[in-house]
Coordinates of C-alpha atoms and ligand atoms in Angstrom, one line a residue:
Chain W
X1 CA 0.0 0.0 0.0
X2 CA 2.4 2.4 1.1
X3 CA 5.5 3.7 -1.5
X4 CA 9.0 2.6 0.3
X5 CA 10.1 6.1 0.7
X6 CA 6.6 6.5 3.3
X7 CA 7.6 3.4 4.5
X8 CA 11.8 5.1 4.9
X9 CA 10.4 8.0 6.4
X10 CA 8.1 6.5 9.0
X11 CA 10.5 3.7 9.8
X12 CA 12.9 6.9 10.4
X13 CA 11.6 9.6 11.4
X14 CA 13.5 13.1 10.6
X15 CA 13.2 15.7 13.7
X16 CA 10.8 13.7 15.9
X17 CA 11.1 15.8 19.5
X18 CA 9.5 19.3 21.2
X19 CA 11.2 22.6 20.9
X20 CA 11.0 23.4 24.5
X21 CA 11.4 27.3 23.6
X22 CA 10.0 27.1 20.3
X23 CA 8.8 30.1 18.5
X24 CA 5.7 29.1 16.8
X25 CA 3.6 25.9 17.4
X26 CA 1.2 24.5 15.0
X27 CA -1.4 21.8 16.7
X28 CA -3.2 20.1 14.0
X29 CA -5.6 17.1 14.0
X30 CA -8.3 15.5 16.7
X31 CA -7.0 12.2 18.7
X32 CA -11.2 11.5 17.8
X33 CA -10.3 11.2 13.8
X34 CA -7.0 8.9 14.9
X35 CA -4.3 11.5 14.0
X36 CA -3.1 14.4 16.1
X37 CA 0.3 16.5 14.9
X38 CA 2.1 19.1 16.9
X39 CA 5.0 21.3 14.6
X40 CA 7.7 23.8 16.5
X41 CA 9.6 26.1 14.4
X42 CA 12.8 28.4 15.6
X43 CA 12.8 31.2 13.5
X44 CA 15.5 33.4 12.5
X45 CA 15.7 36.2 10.0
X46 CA 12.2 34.8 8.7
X47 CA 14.0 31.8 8.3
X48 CA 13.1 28.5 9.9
X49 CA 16.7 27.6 11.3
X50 CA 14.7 23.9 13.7
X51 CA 12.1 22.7 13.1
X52 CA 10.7 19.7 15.4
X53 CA 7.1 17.2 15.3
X54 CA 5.5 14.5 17.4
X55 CA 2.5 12.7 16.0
X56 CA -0.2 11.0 17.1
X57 CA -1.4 8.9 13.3
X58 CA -0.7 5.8 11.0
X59 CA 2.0 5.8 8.7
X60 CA 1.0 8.4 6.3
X61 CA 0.2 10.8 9.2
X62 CA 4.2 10.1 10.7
X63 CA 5.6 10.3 7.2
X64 CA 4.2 13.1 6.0
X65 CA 5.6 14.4 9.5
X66 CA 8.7 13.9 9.4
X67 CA 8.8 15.0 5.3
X68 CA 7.6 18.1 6.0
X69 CA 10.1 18.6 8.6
X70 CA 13.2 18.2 6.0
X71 CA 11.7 20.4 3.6
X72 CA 10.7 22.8 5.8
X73 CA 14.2 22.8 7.4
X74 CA 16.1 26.3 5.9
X75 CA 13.6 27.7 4.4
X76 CA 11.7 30.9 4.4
X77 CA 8.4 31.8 6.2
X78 CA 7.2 32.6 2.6
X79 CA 8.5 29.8 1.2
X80 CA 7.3 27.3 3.9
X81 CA 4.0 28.4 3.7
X82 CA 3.7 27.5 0.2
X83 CA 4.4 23.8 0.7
X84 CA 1.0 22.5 0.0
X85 CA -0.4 18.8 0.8
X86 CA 0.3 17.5 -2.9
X87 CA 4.0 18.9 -2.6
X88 CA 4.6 16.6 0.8
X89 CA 2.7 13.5 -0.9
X90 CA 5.0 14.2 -4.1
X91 CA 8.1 14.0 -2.5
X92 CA 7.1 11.0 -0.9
X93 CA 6.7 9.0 -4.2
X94 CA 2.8 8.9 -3.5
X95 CA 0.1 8.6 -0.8
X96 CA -2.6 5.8 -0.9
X97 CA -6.3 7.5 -2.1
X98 CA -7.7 7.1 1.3
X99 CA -4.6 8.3 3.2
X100 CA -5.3 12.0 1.9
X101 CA -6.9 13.6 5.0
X102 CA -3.8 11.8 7.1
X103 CA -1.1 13.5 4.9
X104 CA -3.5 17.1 5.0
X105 CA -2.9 17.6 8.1
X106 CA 1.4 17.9 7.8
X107 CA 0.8 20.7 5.2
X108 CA -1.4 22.6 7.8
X109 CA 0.2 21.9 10.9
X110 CA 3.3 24.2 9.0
X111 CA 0.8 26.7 8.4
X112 CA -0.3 26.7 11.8
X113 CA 3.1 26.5 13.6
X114 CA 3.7 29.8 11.4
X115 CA 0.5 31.7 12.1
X116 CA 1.3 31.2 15.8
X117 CA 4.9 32.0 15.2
X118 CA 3.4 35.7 13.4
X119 CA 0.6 36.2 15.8
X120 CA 3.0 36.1 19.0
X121 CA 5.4 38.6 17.1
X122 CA 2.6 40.5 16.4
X123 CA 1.9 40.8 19.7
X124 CA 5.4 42.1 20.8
X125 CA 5.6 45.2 18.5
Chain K
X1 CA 14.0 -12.4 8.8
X2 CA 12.1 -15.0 10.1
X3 CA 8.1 -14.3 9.5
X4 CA 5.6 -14.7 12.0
X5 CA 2.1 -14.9 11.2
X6 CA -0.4 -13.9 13.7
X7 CA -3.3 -12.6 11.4
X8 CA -5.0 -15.9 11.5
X9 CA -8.4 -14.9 12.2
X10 CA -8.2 -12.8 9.1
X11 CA -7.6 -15.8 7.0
X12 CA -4.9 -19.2 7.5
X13 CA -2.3 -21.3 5.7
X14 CA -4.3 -24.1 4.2
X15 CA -3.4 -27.2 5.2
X16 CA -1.1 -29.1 3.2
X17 CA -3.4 -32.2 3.6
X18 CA -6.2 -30.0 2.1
X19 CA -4.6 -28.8 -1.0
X20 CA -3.3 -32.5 -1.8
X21 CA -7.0 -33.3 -1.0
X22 CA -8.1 -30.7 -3.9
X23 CA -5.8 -31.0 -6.5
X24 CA -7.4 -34.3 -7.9
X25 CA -10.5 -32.8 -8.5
X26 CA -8.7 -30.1 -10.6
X27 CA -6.2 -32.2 -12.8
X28 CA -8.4 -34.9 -13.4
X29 CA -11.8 -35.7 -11.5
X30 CA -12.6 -32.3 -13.2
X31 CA -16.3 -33.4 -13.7
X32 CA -19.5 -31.2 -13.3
X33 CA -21.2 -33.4 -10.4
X34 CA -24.5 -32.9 -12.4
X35 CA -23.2 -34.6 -15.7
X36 CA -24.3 -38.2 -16.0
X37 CA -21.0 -39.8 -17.3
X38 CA -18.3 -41.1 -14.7
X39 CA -16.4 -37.7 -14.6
X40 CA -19.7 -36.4 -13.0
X41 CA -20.3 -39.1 -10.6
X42 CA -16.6 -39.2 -9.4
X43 CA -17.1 -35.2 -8.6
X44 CA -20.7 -35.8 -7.2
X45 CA -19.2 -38.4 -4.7
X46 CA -17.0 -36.0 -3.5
X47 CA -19.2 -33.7 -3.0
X48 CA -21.1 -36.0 -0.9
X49 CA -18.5 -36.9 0.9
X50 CA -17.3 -33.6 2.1
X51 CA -21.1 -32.7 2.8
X52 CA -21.3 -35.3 5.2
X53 CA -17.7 -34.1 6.8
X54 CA -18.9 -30.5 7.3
X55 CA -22.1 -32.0 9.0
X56 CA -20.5 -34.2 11.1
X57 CA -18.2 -31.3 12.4
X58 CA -21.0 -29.4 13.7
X59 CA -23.1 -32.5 14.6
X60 CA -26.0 -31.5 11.1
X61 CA -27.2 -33.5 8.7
X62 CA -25.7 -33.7 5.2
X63 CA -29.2 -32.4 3.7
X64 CA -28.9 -29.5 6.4
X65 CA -25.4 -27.8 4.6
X66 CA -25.7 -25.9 1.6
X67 CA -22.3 -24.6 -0.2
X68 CA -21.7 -21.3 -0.7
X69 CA -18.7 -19.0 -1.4
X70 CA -17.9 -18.2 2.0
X71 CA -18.9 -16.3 5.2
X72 CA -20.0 -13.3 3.1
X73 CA -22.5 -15.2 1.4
X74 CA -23.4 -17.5 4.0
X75 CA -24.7 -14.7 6.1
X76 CA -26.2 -13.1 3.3
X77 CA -28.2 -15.9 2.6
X78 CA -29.3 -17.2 5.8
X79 CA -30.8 -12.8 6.1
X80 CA -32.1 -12.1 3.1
X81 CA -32.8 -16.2 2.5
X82 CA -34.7 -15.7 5.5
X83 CA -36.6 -12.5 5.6
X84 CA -37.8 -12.7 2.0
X85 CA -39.1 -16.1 2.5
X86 CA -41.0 -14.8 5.8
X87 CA -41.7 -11.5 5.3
X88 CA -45.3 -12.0 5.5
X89 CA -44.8 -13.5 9.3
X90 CA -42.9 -10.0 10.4
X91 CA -40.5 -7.5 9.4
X92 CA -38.2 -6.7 12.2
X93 CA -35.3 -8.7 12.4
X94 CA -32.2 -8.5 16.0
X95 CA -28.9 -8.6 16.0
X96 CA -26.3 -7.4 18.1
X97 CA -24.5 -4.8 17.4
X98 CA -20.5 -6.2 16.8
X99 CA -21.7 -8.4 14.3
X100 CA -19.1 -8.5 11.2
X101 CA -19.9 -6.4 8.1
X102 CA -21.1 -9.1 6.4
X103 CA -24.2 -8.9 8.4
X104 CA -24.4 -5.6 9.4
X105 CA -24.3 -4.3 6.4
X106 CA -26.8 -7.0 4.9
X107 CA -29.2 -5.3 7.4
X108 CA -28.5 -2.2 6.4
X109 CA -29.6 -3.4 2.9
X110 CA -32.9 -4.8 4.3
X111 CA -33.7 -1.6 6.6
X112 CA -33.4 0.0 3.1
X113 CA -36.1 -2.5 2.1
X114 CA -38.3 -2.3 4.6
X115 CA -37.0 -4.1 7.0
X116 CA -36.7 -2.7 10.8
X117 CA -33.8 -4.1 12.6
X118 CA -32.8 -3.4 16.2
X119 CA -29.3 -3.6 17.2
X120 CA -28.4 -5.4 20.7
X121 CA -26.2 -3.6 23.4
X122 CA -22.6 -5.5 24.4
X123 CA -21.3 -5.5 27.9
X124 CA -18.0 -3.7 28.2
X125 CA -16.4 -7.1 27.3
X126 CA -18.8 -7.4 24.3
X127 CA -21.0 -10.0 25.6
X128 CA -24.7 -9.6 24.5
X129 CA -26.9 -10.1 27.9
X130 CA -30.1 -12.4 26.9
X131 CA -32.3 -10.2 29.2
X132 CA -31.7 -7.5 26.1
X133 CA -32.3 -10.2 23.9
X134 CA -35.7 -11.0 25.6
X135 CA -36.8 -7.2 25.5
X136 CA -36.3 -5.9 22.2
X137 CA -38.1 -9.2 21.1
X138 CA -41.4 -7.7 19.4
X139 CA -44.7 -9.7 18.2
X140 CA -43.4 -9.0 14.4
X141 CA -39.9 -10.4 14.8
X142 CA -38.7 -13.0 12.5
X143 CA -35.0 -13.4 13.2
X144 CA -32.0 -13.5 15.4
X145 CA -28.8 -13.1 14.1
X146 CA -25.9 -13.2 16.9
X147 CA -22.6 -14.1 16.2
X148 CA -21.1 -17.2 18.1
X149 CA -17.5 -15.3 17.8
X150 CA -16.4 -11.8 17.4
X151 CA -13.7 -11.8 15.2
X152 CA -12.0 -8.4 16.1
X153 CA -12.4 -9.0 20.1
X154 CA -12.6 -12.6 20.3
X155 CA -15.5 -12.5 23.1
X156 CA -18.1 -16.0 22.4
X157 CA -21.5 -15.5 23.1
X158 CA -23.8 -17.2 24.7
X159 CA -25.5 -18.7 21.4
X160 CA -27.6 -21.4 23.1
X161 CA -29.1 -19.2 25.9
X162 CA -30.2 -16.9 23.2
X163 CA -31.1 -19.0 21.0
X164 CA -33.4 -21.0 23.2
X165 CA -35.0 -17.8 24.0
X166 CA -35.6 -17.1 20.3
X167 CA -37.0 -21.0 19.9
X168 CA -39.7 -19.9 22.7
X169 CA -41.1 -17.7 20.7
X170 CA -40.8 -19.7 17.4
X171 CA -38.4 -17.0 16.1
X172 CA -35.0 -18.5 13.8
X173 CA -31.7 -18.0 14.8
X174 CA -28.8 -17.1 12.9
X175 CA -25.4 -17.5 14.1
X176 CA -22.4 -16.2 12.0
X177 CA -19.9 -18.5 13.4
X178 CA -17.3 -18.1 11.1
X179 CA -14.0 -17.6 13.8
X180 CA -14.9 -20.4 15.5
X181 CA -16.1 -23.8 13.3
X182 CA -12.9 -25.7 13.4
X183 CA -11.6 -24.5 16.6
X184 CA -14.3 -24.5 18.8
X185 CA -16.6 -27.2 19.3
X186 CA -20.2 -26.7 18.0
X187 CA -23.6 -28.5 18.0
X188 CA -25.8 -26.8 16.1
X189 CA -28.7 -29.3 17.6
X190 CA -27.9 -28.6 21.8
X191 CA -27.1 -25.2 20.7
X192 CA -30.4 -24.9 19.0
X193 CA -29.9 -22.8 16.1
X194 CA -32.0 -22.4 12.9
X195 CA -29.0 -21.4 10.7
X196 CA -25.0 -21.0 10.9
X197 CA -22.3 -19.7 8.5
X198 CA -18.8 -20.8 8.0
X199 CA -16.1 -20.1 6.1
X200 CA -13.7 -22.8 5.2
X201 CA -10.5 -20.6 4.5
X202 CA -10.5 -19.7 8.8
X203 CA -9.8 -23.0 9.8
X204 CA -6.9 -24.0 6.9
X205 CA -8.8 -24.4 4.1
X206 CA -9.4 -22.6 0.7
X207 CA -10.8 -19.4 0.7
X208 CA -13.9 -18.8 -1.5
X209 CA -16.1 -22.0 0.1
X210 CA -18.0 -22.2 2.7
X211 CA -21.5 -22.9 4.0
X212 CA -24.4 -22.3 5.6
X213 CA -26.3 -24.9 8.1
X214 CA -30.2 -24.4 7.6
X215 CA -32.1 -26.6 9.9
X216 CA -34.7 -28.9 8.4
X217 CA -37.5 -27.0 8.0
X218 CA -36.4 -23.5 7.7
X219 CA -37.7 -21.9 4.1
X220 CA -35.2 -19.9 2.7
X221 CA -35.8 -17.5 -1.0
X222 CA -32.0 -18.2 -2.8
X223 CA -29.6 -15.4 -3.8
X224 CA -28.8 -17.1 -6.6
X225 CA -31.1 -18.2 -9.4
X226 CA -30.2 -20.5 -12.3
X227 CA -29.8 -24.4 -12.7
X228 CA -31.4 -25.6 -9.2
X229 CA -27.9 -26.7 -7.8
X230 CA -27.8 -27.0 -3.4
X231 CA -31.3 -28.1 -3.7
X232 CA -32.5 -24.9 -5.3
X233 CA -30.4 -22.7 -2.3
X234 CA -27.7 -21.9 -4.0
X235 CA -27.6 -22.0 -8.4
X236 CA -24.3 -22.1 -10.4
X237 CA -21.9 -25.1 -11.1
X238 CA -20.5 -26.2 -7.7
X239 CA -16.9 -25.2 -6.5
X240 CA -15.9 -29.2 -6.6
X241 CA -12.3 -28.8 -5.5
X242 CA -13.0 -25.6 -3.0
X243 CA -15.7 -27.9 -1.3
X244 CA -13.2 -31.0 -1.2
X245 CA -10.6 -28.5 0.2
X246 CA -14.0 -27.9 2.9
X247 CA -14.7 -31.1 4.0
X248 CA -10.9 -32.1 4.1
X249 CA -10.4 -29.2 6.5
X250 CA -13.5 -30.0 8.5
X251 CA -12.2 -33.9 9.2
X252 CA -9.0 -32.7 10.1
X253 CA -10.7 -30.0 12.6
X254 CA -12.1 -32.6 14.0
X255 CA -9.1 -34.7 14.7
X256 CA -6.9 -31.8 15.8
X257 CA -9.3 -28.8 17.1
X258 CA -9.4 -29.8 20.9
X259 CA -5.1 -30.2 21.0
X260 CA -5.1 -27.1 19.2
X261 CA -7.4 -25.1 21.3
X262 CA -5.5 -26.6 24.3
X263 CA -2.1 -25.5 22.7
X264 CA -3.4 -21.9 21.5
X265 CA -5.4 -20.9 24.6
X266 CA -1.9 -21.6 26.8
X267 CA -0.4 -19.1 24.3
X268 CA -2.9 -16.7 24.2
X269 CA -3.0 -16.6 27.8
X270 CA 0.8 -16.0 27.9
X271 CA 0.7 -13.4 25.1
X272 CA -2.0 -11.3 27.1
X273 CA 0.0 -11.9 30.9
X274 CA 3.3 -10.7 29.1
X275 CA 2.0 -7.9 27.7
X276 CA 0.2 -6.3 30.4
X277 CA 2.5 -6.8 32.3
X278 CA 5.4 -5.6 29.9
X279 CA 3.7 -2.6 28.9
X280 CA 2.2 0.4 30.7
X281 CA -1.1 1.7 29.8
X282 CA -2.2 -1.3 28.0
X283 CA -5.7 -3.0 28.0
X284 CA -7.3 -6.0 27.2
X285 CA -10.0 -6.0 24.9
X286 CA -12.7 -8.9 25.1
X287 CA -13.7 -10.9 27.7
X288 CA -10.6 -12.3 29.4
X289 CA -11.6 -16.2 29.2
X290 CA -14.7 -16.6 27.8
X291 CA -12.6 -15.9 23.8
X292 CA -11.3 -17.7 20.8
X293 CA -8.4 -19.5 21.9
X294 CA -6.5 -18.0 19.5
X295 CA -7.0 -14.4 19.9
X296 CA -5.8 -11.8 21.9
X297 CA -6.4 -7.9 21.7
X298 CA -5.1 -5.1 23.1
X299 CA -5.2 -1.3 23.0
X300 CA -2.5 0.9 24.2
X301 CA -3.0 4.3 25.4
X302 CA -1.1 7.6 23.2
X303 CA -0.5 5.3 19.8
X304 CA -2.2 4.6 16.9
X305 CA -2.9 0.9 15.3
X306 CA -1.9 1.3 12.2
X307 CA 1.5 2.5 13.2
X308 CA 2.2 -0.5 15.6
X309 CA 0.8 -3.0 12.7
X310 CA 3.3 -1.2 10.2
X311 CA 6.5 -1.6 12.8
X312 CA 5.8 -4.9 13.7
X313 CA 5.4 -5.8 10.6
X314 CA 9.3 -4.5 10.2
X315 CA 10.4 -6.7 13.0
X316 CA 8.3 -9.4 11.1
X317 CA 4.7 -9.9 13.0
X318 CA 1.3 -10.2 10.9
X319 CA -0.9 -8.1 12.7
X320 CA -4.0 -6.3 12.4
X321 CA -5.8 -3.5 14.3
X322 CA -9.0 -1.4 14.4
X323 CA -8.1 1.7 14.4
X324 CA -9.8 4.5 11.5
X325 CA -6.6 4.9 9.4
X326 CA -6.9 1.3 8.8
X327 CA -10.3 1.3 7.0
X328 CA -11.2 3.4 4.2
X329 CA -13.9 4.5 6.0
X330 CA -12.2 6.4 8.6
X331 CA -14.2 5.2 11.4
X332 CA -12.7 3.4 14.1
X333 CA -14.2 -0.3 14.6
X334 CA -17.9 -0.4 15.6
X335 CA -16.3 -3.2 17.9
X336 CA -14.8 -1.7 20.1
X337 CA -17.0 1.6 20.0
X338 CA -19.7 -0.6 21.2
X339 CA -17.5 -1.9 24.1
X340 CA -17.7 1.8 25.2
X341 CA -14.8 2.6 24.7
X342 CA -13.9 6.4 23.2
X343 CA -12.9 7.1 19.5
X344 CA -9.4 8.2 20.5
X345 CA -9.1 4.8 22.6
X346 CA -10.3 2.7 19.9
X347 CA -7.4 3.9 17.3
X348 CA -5.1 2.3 19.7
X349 CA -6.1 -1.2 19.3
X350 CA -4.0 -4.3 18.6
X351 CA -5.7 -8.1 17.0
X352 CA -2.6 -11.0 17.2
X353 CA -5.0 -14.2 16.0
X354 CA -2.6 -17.2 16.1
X355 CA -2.9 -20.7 14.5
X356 CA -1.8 -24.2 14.8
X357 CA 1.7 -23.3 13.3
X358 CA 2.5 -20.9 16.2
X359 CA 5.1 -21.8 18.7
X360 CA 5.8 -20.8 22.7
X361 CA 8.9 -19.1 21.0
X362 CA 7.4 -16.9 18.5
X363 CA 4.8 -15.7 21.6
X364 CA 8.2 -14.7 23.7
X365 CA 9.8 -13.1 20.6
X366 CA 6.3 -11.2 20.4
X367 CA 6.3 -9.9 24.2
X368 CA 10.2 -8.8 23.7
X369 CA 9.5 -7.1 20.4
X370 CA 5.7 -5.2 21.1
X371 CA 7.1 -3.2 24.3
X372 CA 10.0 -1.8 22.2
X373 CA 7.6 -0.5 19.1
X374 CA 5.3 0.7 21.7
X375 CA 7.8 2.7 23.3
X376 CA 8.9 4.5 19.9
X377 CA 5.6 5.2 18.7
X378 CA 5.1 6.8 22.4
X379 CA 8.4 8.6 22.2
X380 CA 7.1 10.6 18.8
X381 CA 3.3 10.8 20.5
X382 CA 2.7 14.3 21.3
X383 CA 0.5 12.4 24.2
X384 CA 1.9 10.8 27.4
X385 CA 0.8 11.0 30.8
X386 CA 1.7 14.2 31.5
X387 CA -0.4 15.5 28.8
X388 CA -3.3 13.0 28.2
X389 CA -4.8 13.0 25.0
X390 CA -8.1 15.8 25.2
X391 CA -10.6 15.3 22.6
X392 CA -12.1 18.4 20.7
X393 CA -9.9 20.8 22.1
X394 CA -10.5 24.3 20.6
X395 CA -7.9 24.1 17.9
X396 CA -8.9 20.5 17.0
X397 CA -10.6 19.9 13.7
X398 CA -14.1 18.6 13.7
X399 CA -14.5 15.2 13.2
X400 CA -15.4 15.3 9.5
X401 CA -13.2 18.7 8.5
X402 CA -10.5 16.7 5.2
X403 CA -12.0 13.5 5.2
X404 CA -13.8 12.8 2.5
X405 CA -11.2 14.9 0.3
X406 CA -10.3 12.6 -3.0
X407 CA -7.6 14.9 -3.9
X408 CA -5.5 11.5 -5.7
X409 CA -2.3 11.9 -7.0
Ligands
PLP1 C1 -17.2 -13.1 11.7 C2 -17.0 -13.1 10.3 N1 -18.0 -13.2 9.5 C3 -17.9 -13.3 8.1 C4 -16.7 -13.2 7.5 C5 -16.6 -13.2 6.0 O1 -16.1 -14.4 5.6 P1 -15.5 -14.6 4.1 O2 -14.3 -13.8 4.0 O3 -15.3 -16.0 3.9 O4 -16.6 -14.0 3.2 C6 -15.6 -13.1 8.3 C7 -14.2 -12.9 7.7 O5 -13.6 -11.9 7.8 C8 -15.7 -13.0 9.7 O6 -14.6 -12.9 10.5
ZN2 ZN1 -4.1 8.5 9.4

């Protein structure tokens, strides 16, 4: 079911762990649909110089994880944000049909860990 | 790696005996049992033969089986078979409500046709209660369908309490018994029930044969309409080498299934001691004796199934589990949501169903491997027990928010 590079990814996991003083956190998911992600970013210069994940989710939910992680990794806010859903499954040679709401939720747990990382600046000025 | 198969109740090996048992009747006793000539006859014999094997296993008469293409069918037969042959006696129709697809979603099918059907509670160990039985009985109820075995959980039910309650009231009783004919001993006369299906390839035979027991008596309308074969039950050439492969399997159940359910049930009993006791937050699911022999299931707090299924799989266990990302539906199991136990619970489930192959040492190489997967499935959880998993907190999507997306790539 699953291409070997999910299989690669969820077997190993890229920057699984917290960010104790992370800059923005994205919380993504419902542990009531079976798959729950949590994203920290460090950001510096509007770059994302760490970025971290835990997951709660089957093997598409923890590869897509740990995918959007590494390309996530360097880039800018701008550029982060852009990564859409079909851009994770892509690089992972392919997501089964009905994994497509587990692999979502990578894509948008980015999105939310920036958000939070813009709202709490946004706060400080 | 060495591969160890614990996904037994989804299907098993079939038996070497039974495939030498089949091949004839493919190579060259190819005959159509209703041709005249000796090809025929030699295939019709057969047949016979293996009719009277399944009938002896669960203590029926040979005119009492009729063949069908496995559990699936079998229970759609002995519903619809029934209902539409009785539908002038009634229209509502019980079952409980961990019964298999195959039935569910045949009364589904027959609510859609006018049908009413009531679906039993389970007990927190998934037993149905007969008292629950005996209220939602109505003056307009035809059937009973309760399953002697749930194949996700394991739990037996009490089939002959409820049946005899049904027989009071000259109401049939259906019982899909497909996870336990061949490893459990059943007589469908002291158990007194109208109608059982079985499914050859969960007890090491072929898959795509089975059959359905229909008590003397009982009028069924058939699925399948054509050339008259099963007596009219069942049209369409008969599956000669499938049903050999049957009735070979059903003689050897008898020979081996109380040794086996001796063997496994000392396993099973290990397998659920060890890991309890290996692993934290972990729960039994099913009643903890009155189960299959061979099955034991498990949910573990802060993981999902499908995860655990997938890394087991690396270390070289078959598994299965319940959780949504499993299905394509996305639900968790209706099993274990009727046990009463929360969505986010469910997801963490674990089936092991062994067979006669397993060994002692493939259940110890089990309880070293699980604790380990659980633990790095745990380490990348964002939930533990400092933070306990909280459902539909405020930046949680609702339950139905990307599912039914068919973005496909
Ligand atoms: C309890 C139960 N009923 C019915 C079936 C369906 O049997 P088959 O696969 O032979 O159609 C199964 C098999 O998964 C089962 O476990
Ligand atoms: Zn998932």
């Amino acid at each position: 079911m699953y291409s070997d590079k999910v299989l690669e990814h969820f077997t190993n996991p890229r920057n699984v762990g917290e960010i104790p003083d992370a800059d923005g956190i994205g919380k993504v998911g419902n542990p009531v649909c079976g798959d729950v992600m949590f994203i920290y970013i460090k950001v510096k210069d509007d770059i994302i110089t760490d970025i971290k994940f835990k997951t709660l989710g089957c093997g598409a939910a923890i590869a897509t994880s740990s995918m959007i992680t590494e390309m996530a990794k360097g880039k800018t806010l701008e550029e982060a944000r852009k990564i859409s859903r079909g851009d994770v499954a892509e690089a992972l040679e392919g997501l089964p049909p009905q994994k497509m709401h587990c692999s979502n939720l990578a894509a948008d747990g980015l999105k939310a860990a920036i958000e939070d990382y813009e709202n709490k600046k946004k706060q400080q000025t | 790696m060495k591969r160890v198969y614990f996904d037994n109740s989804a299907t098993s090996r079939t038996d070497q005996a039974v495939i030498d048992a089949m091949l004839p009747f493919m190579k060259e006793h190819y005959g159509n049992p209703s041709s005249l000539h000796g090809f025929g006859r030699e295939a019709k014999k057969a047949m016979d033969a293996s009719r009277a094997s399944v009938a002896k296993l669960i203590n029926a008469d040979p005119m009492e089986i009729v063949f069908t293409s496995g559990g699936t069918e079998s229970d759609n037969l002995a519903l619809k078979g029934f209902v539409f042959a009785n539908k002038n006696k009634g229209k509502h129709i019980i079952i409980s409500s961990i019964e298999h697809h195959a039935v569910l979603h045949t009364c589904e099918y027959l609510q859609k046709n006018g049908f009413e059907i009531t679906y039993l509670p389970v007990d927190s160990d998934g037993i149905v209660h007969p008292e629950t039985l005996e209220k939602a009985i109505r003056p307009d109820t035809i059937l009973v369908s309760i399953m002697h075995a749930n194949n996700e959980i394991g739990t037996i039910e009490p089939i002959g309490e409820l049946a005899k309650i049904a027989s009071s009231r000259s109401i049939a009783f259906h019982t899909d018994a497909v996870q336990t004919v061949g490893h459990v001993s059943i007589d469908v006369k002291s158990e007194g029930v109208s109608m059982l299906s079985m499914s050859a390839h969960k007890f090491y035979g072929p898959k795509g044969v089975g059959a359905l027991y229909v008590r003397k008596g009982i009028r069924l309308e058939p699925l399948l309409h054509g050339g008259g074969h099963e007596r009219g039950m069942r049209s369409s050439t008969e599956n000669v080498p499938g049903i050999v492969g049957i009735g070979k399997a059903s003689e050897i159940a008898m020979d081996e299934m109380k040794t086996e359910a001796e063997k496994l049930t000392r396993l099973r009993n290990m397998m659920i001691d060890g890991v309890l006791k290996k692993i934290p937050r972990s729960n039994l699911n099913g009643h903890r004796t009155k189960r299959l022999p061979n099955n034991a299931n498990f949910r573990f707090d802060f993981i999902e199934g499908e995860g655990l299924v997938l890394r087991m799989d690396m270390r070289g266990f078959a598994l299965s589990t319940g959780s949504a990302c499993s299905t394509k539906s996305l639900e968790p199991s209706h099993v274990l949501i009727a046990l009463g136990l929360k969505p986010e619970q469910a997801h963490g489930s674990l089936r092991i169903s062994m067979g006669k192959d397993n060994l002692e040492e493939e259940v110890n190489q089990f309880i070293d491997a699980l604790p380990e997967e659980v633990a790095k499935l745990r380490e990348m959880s964002p939930y533990n027990e400092a933070n306990p998993m909280v459902a539909n907190e405020p930046w949680c999507s609702s339950e139905d928010h990307d599912h039914h997306e068919t973005e496909v790539r």
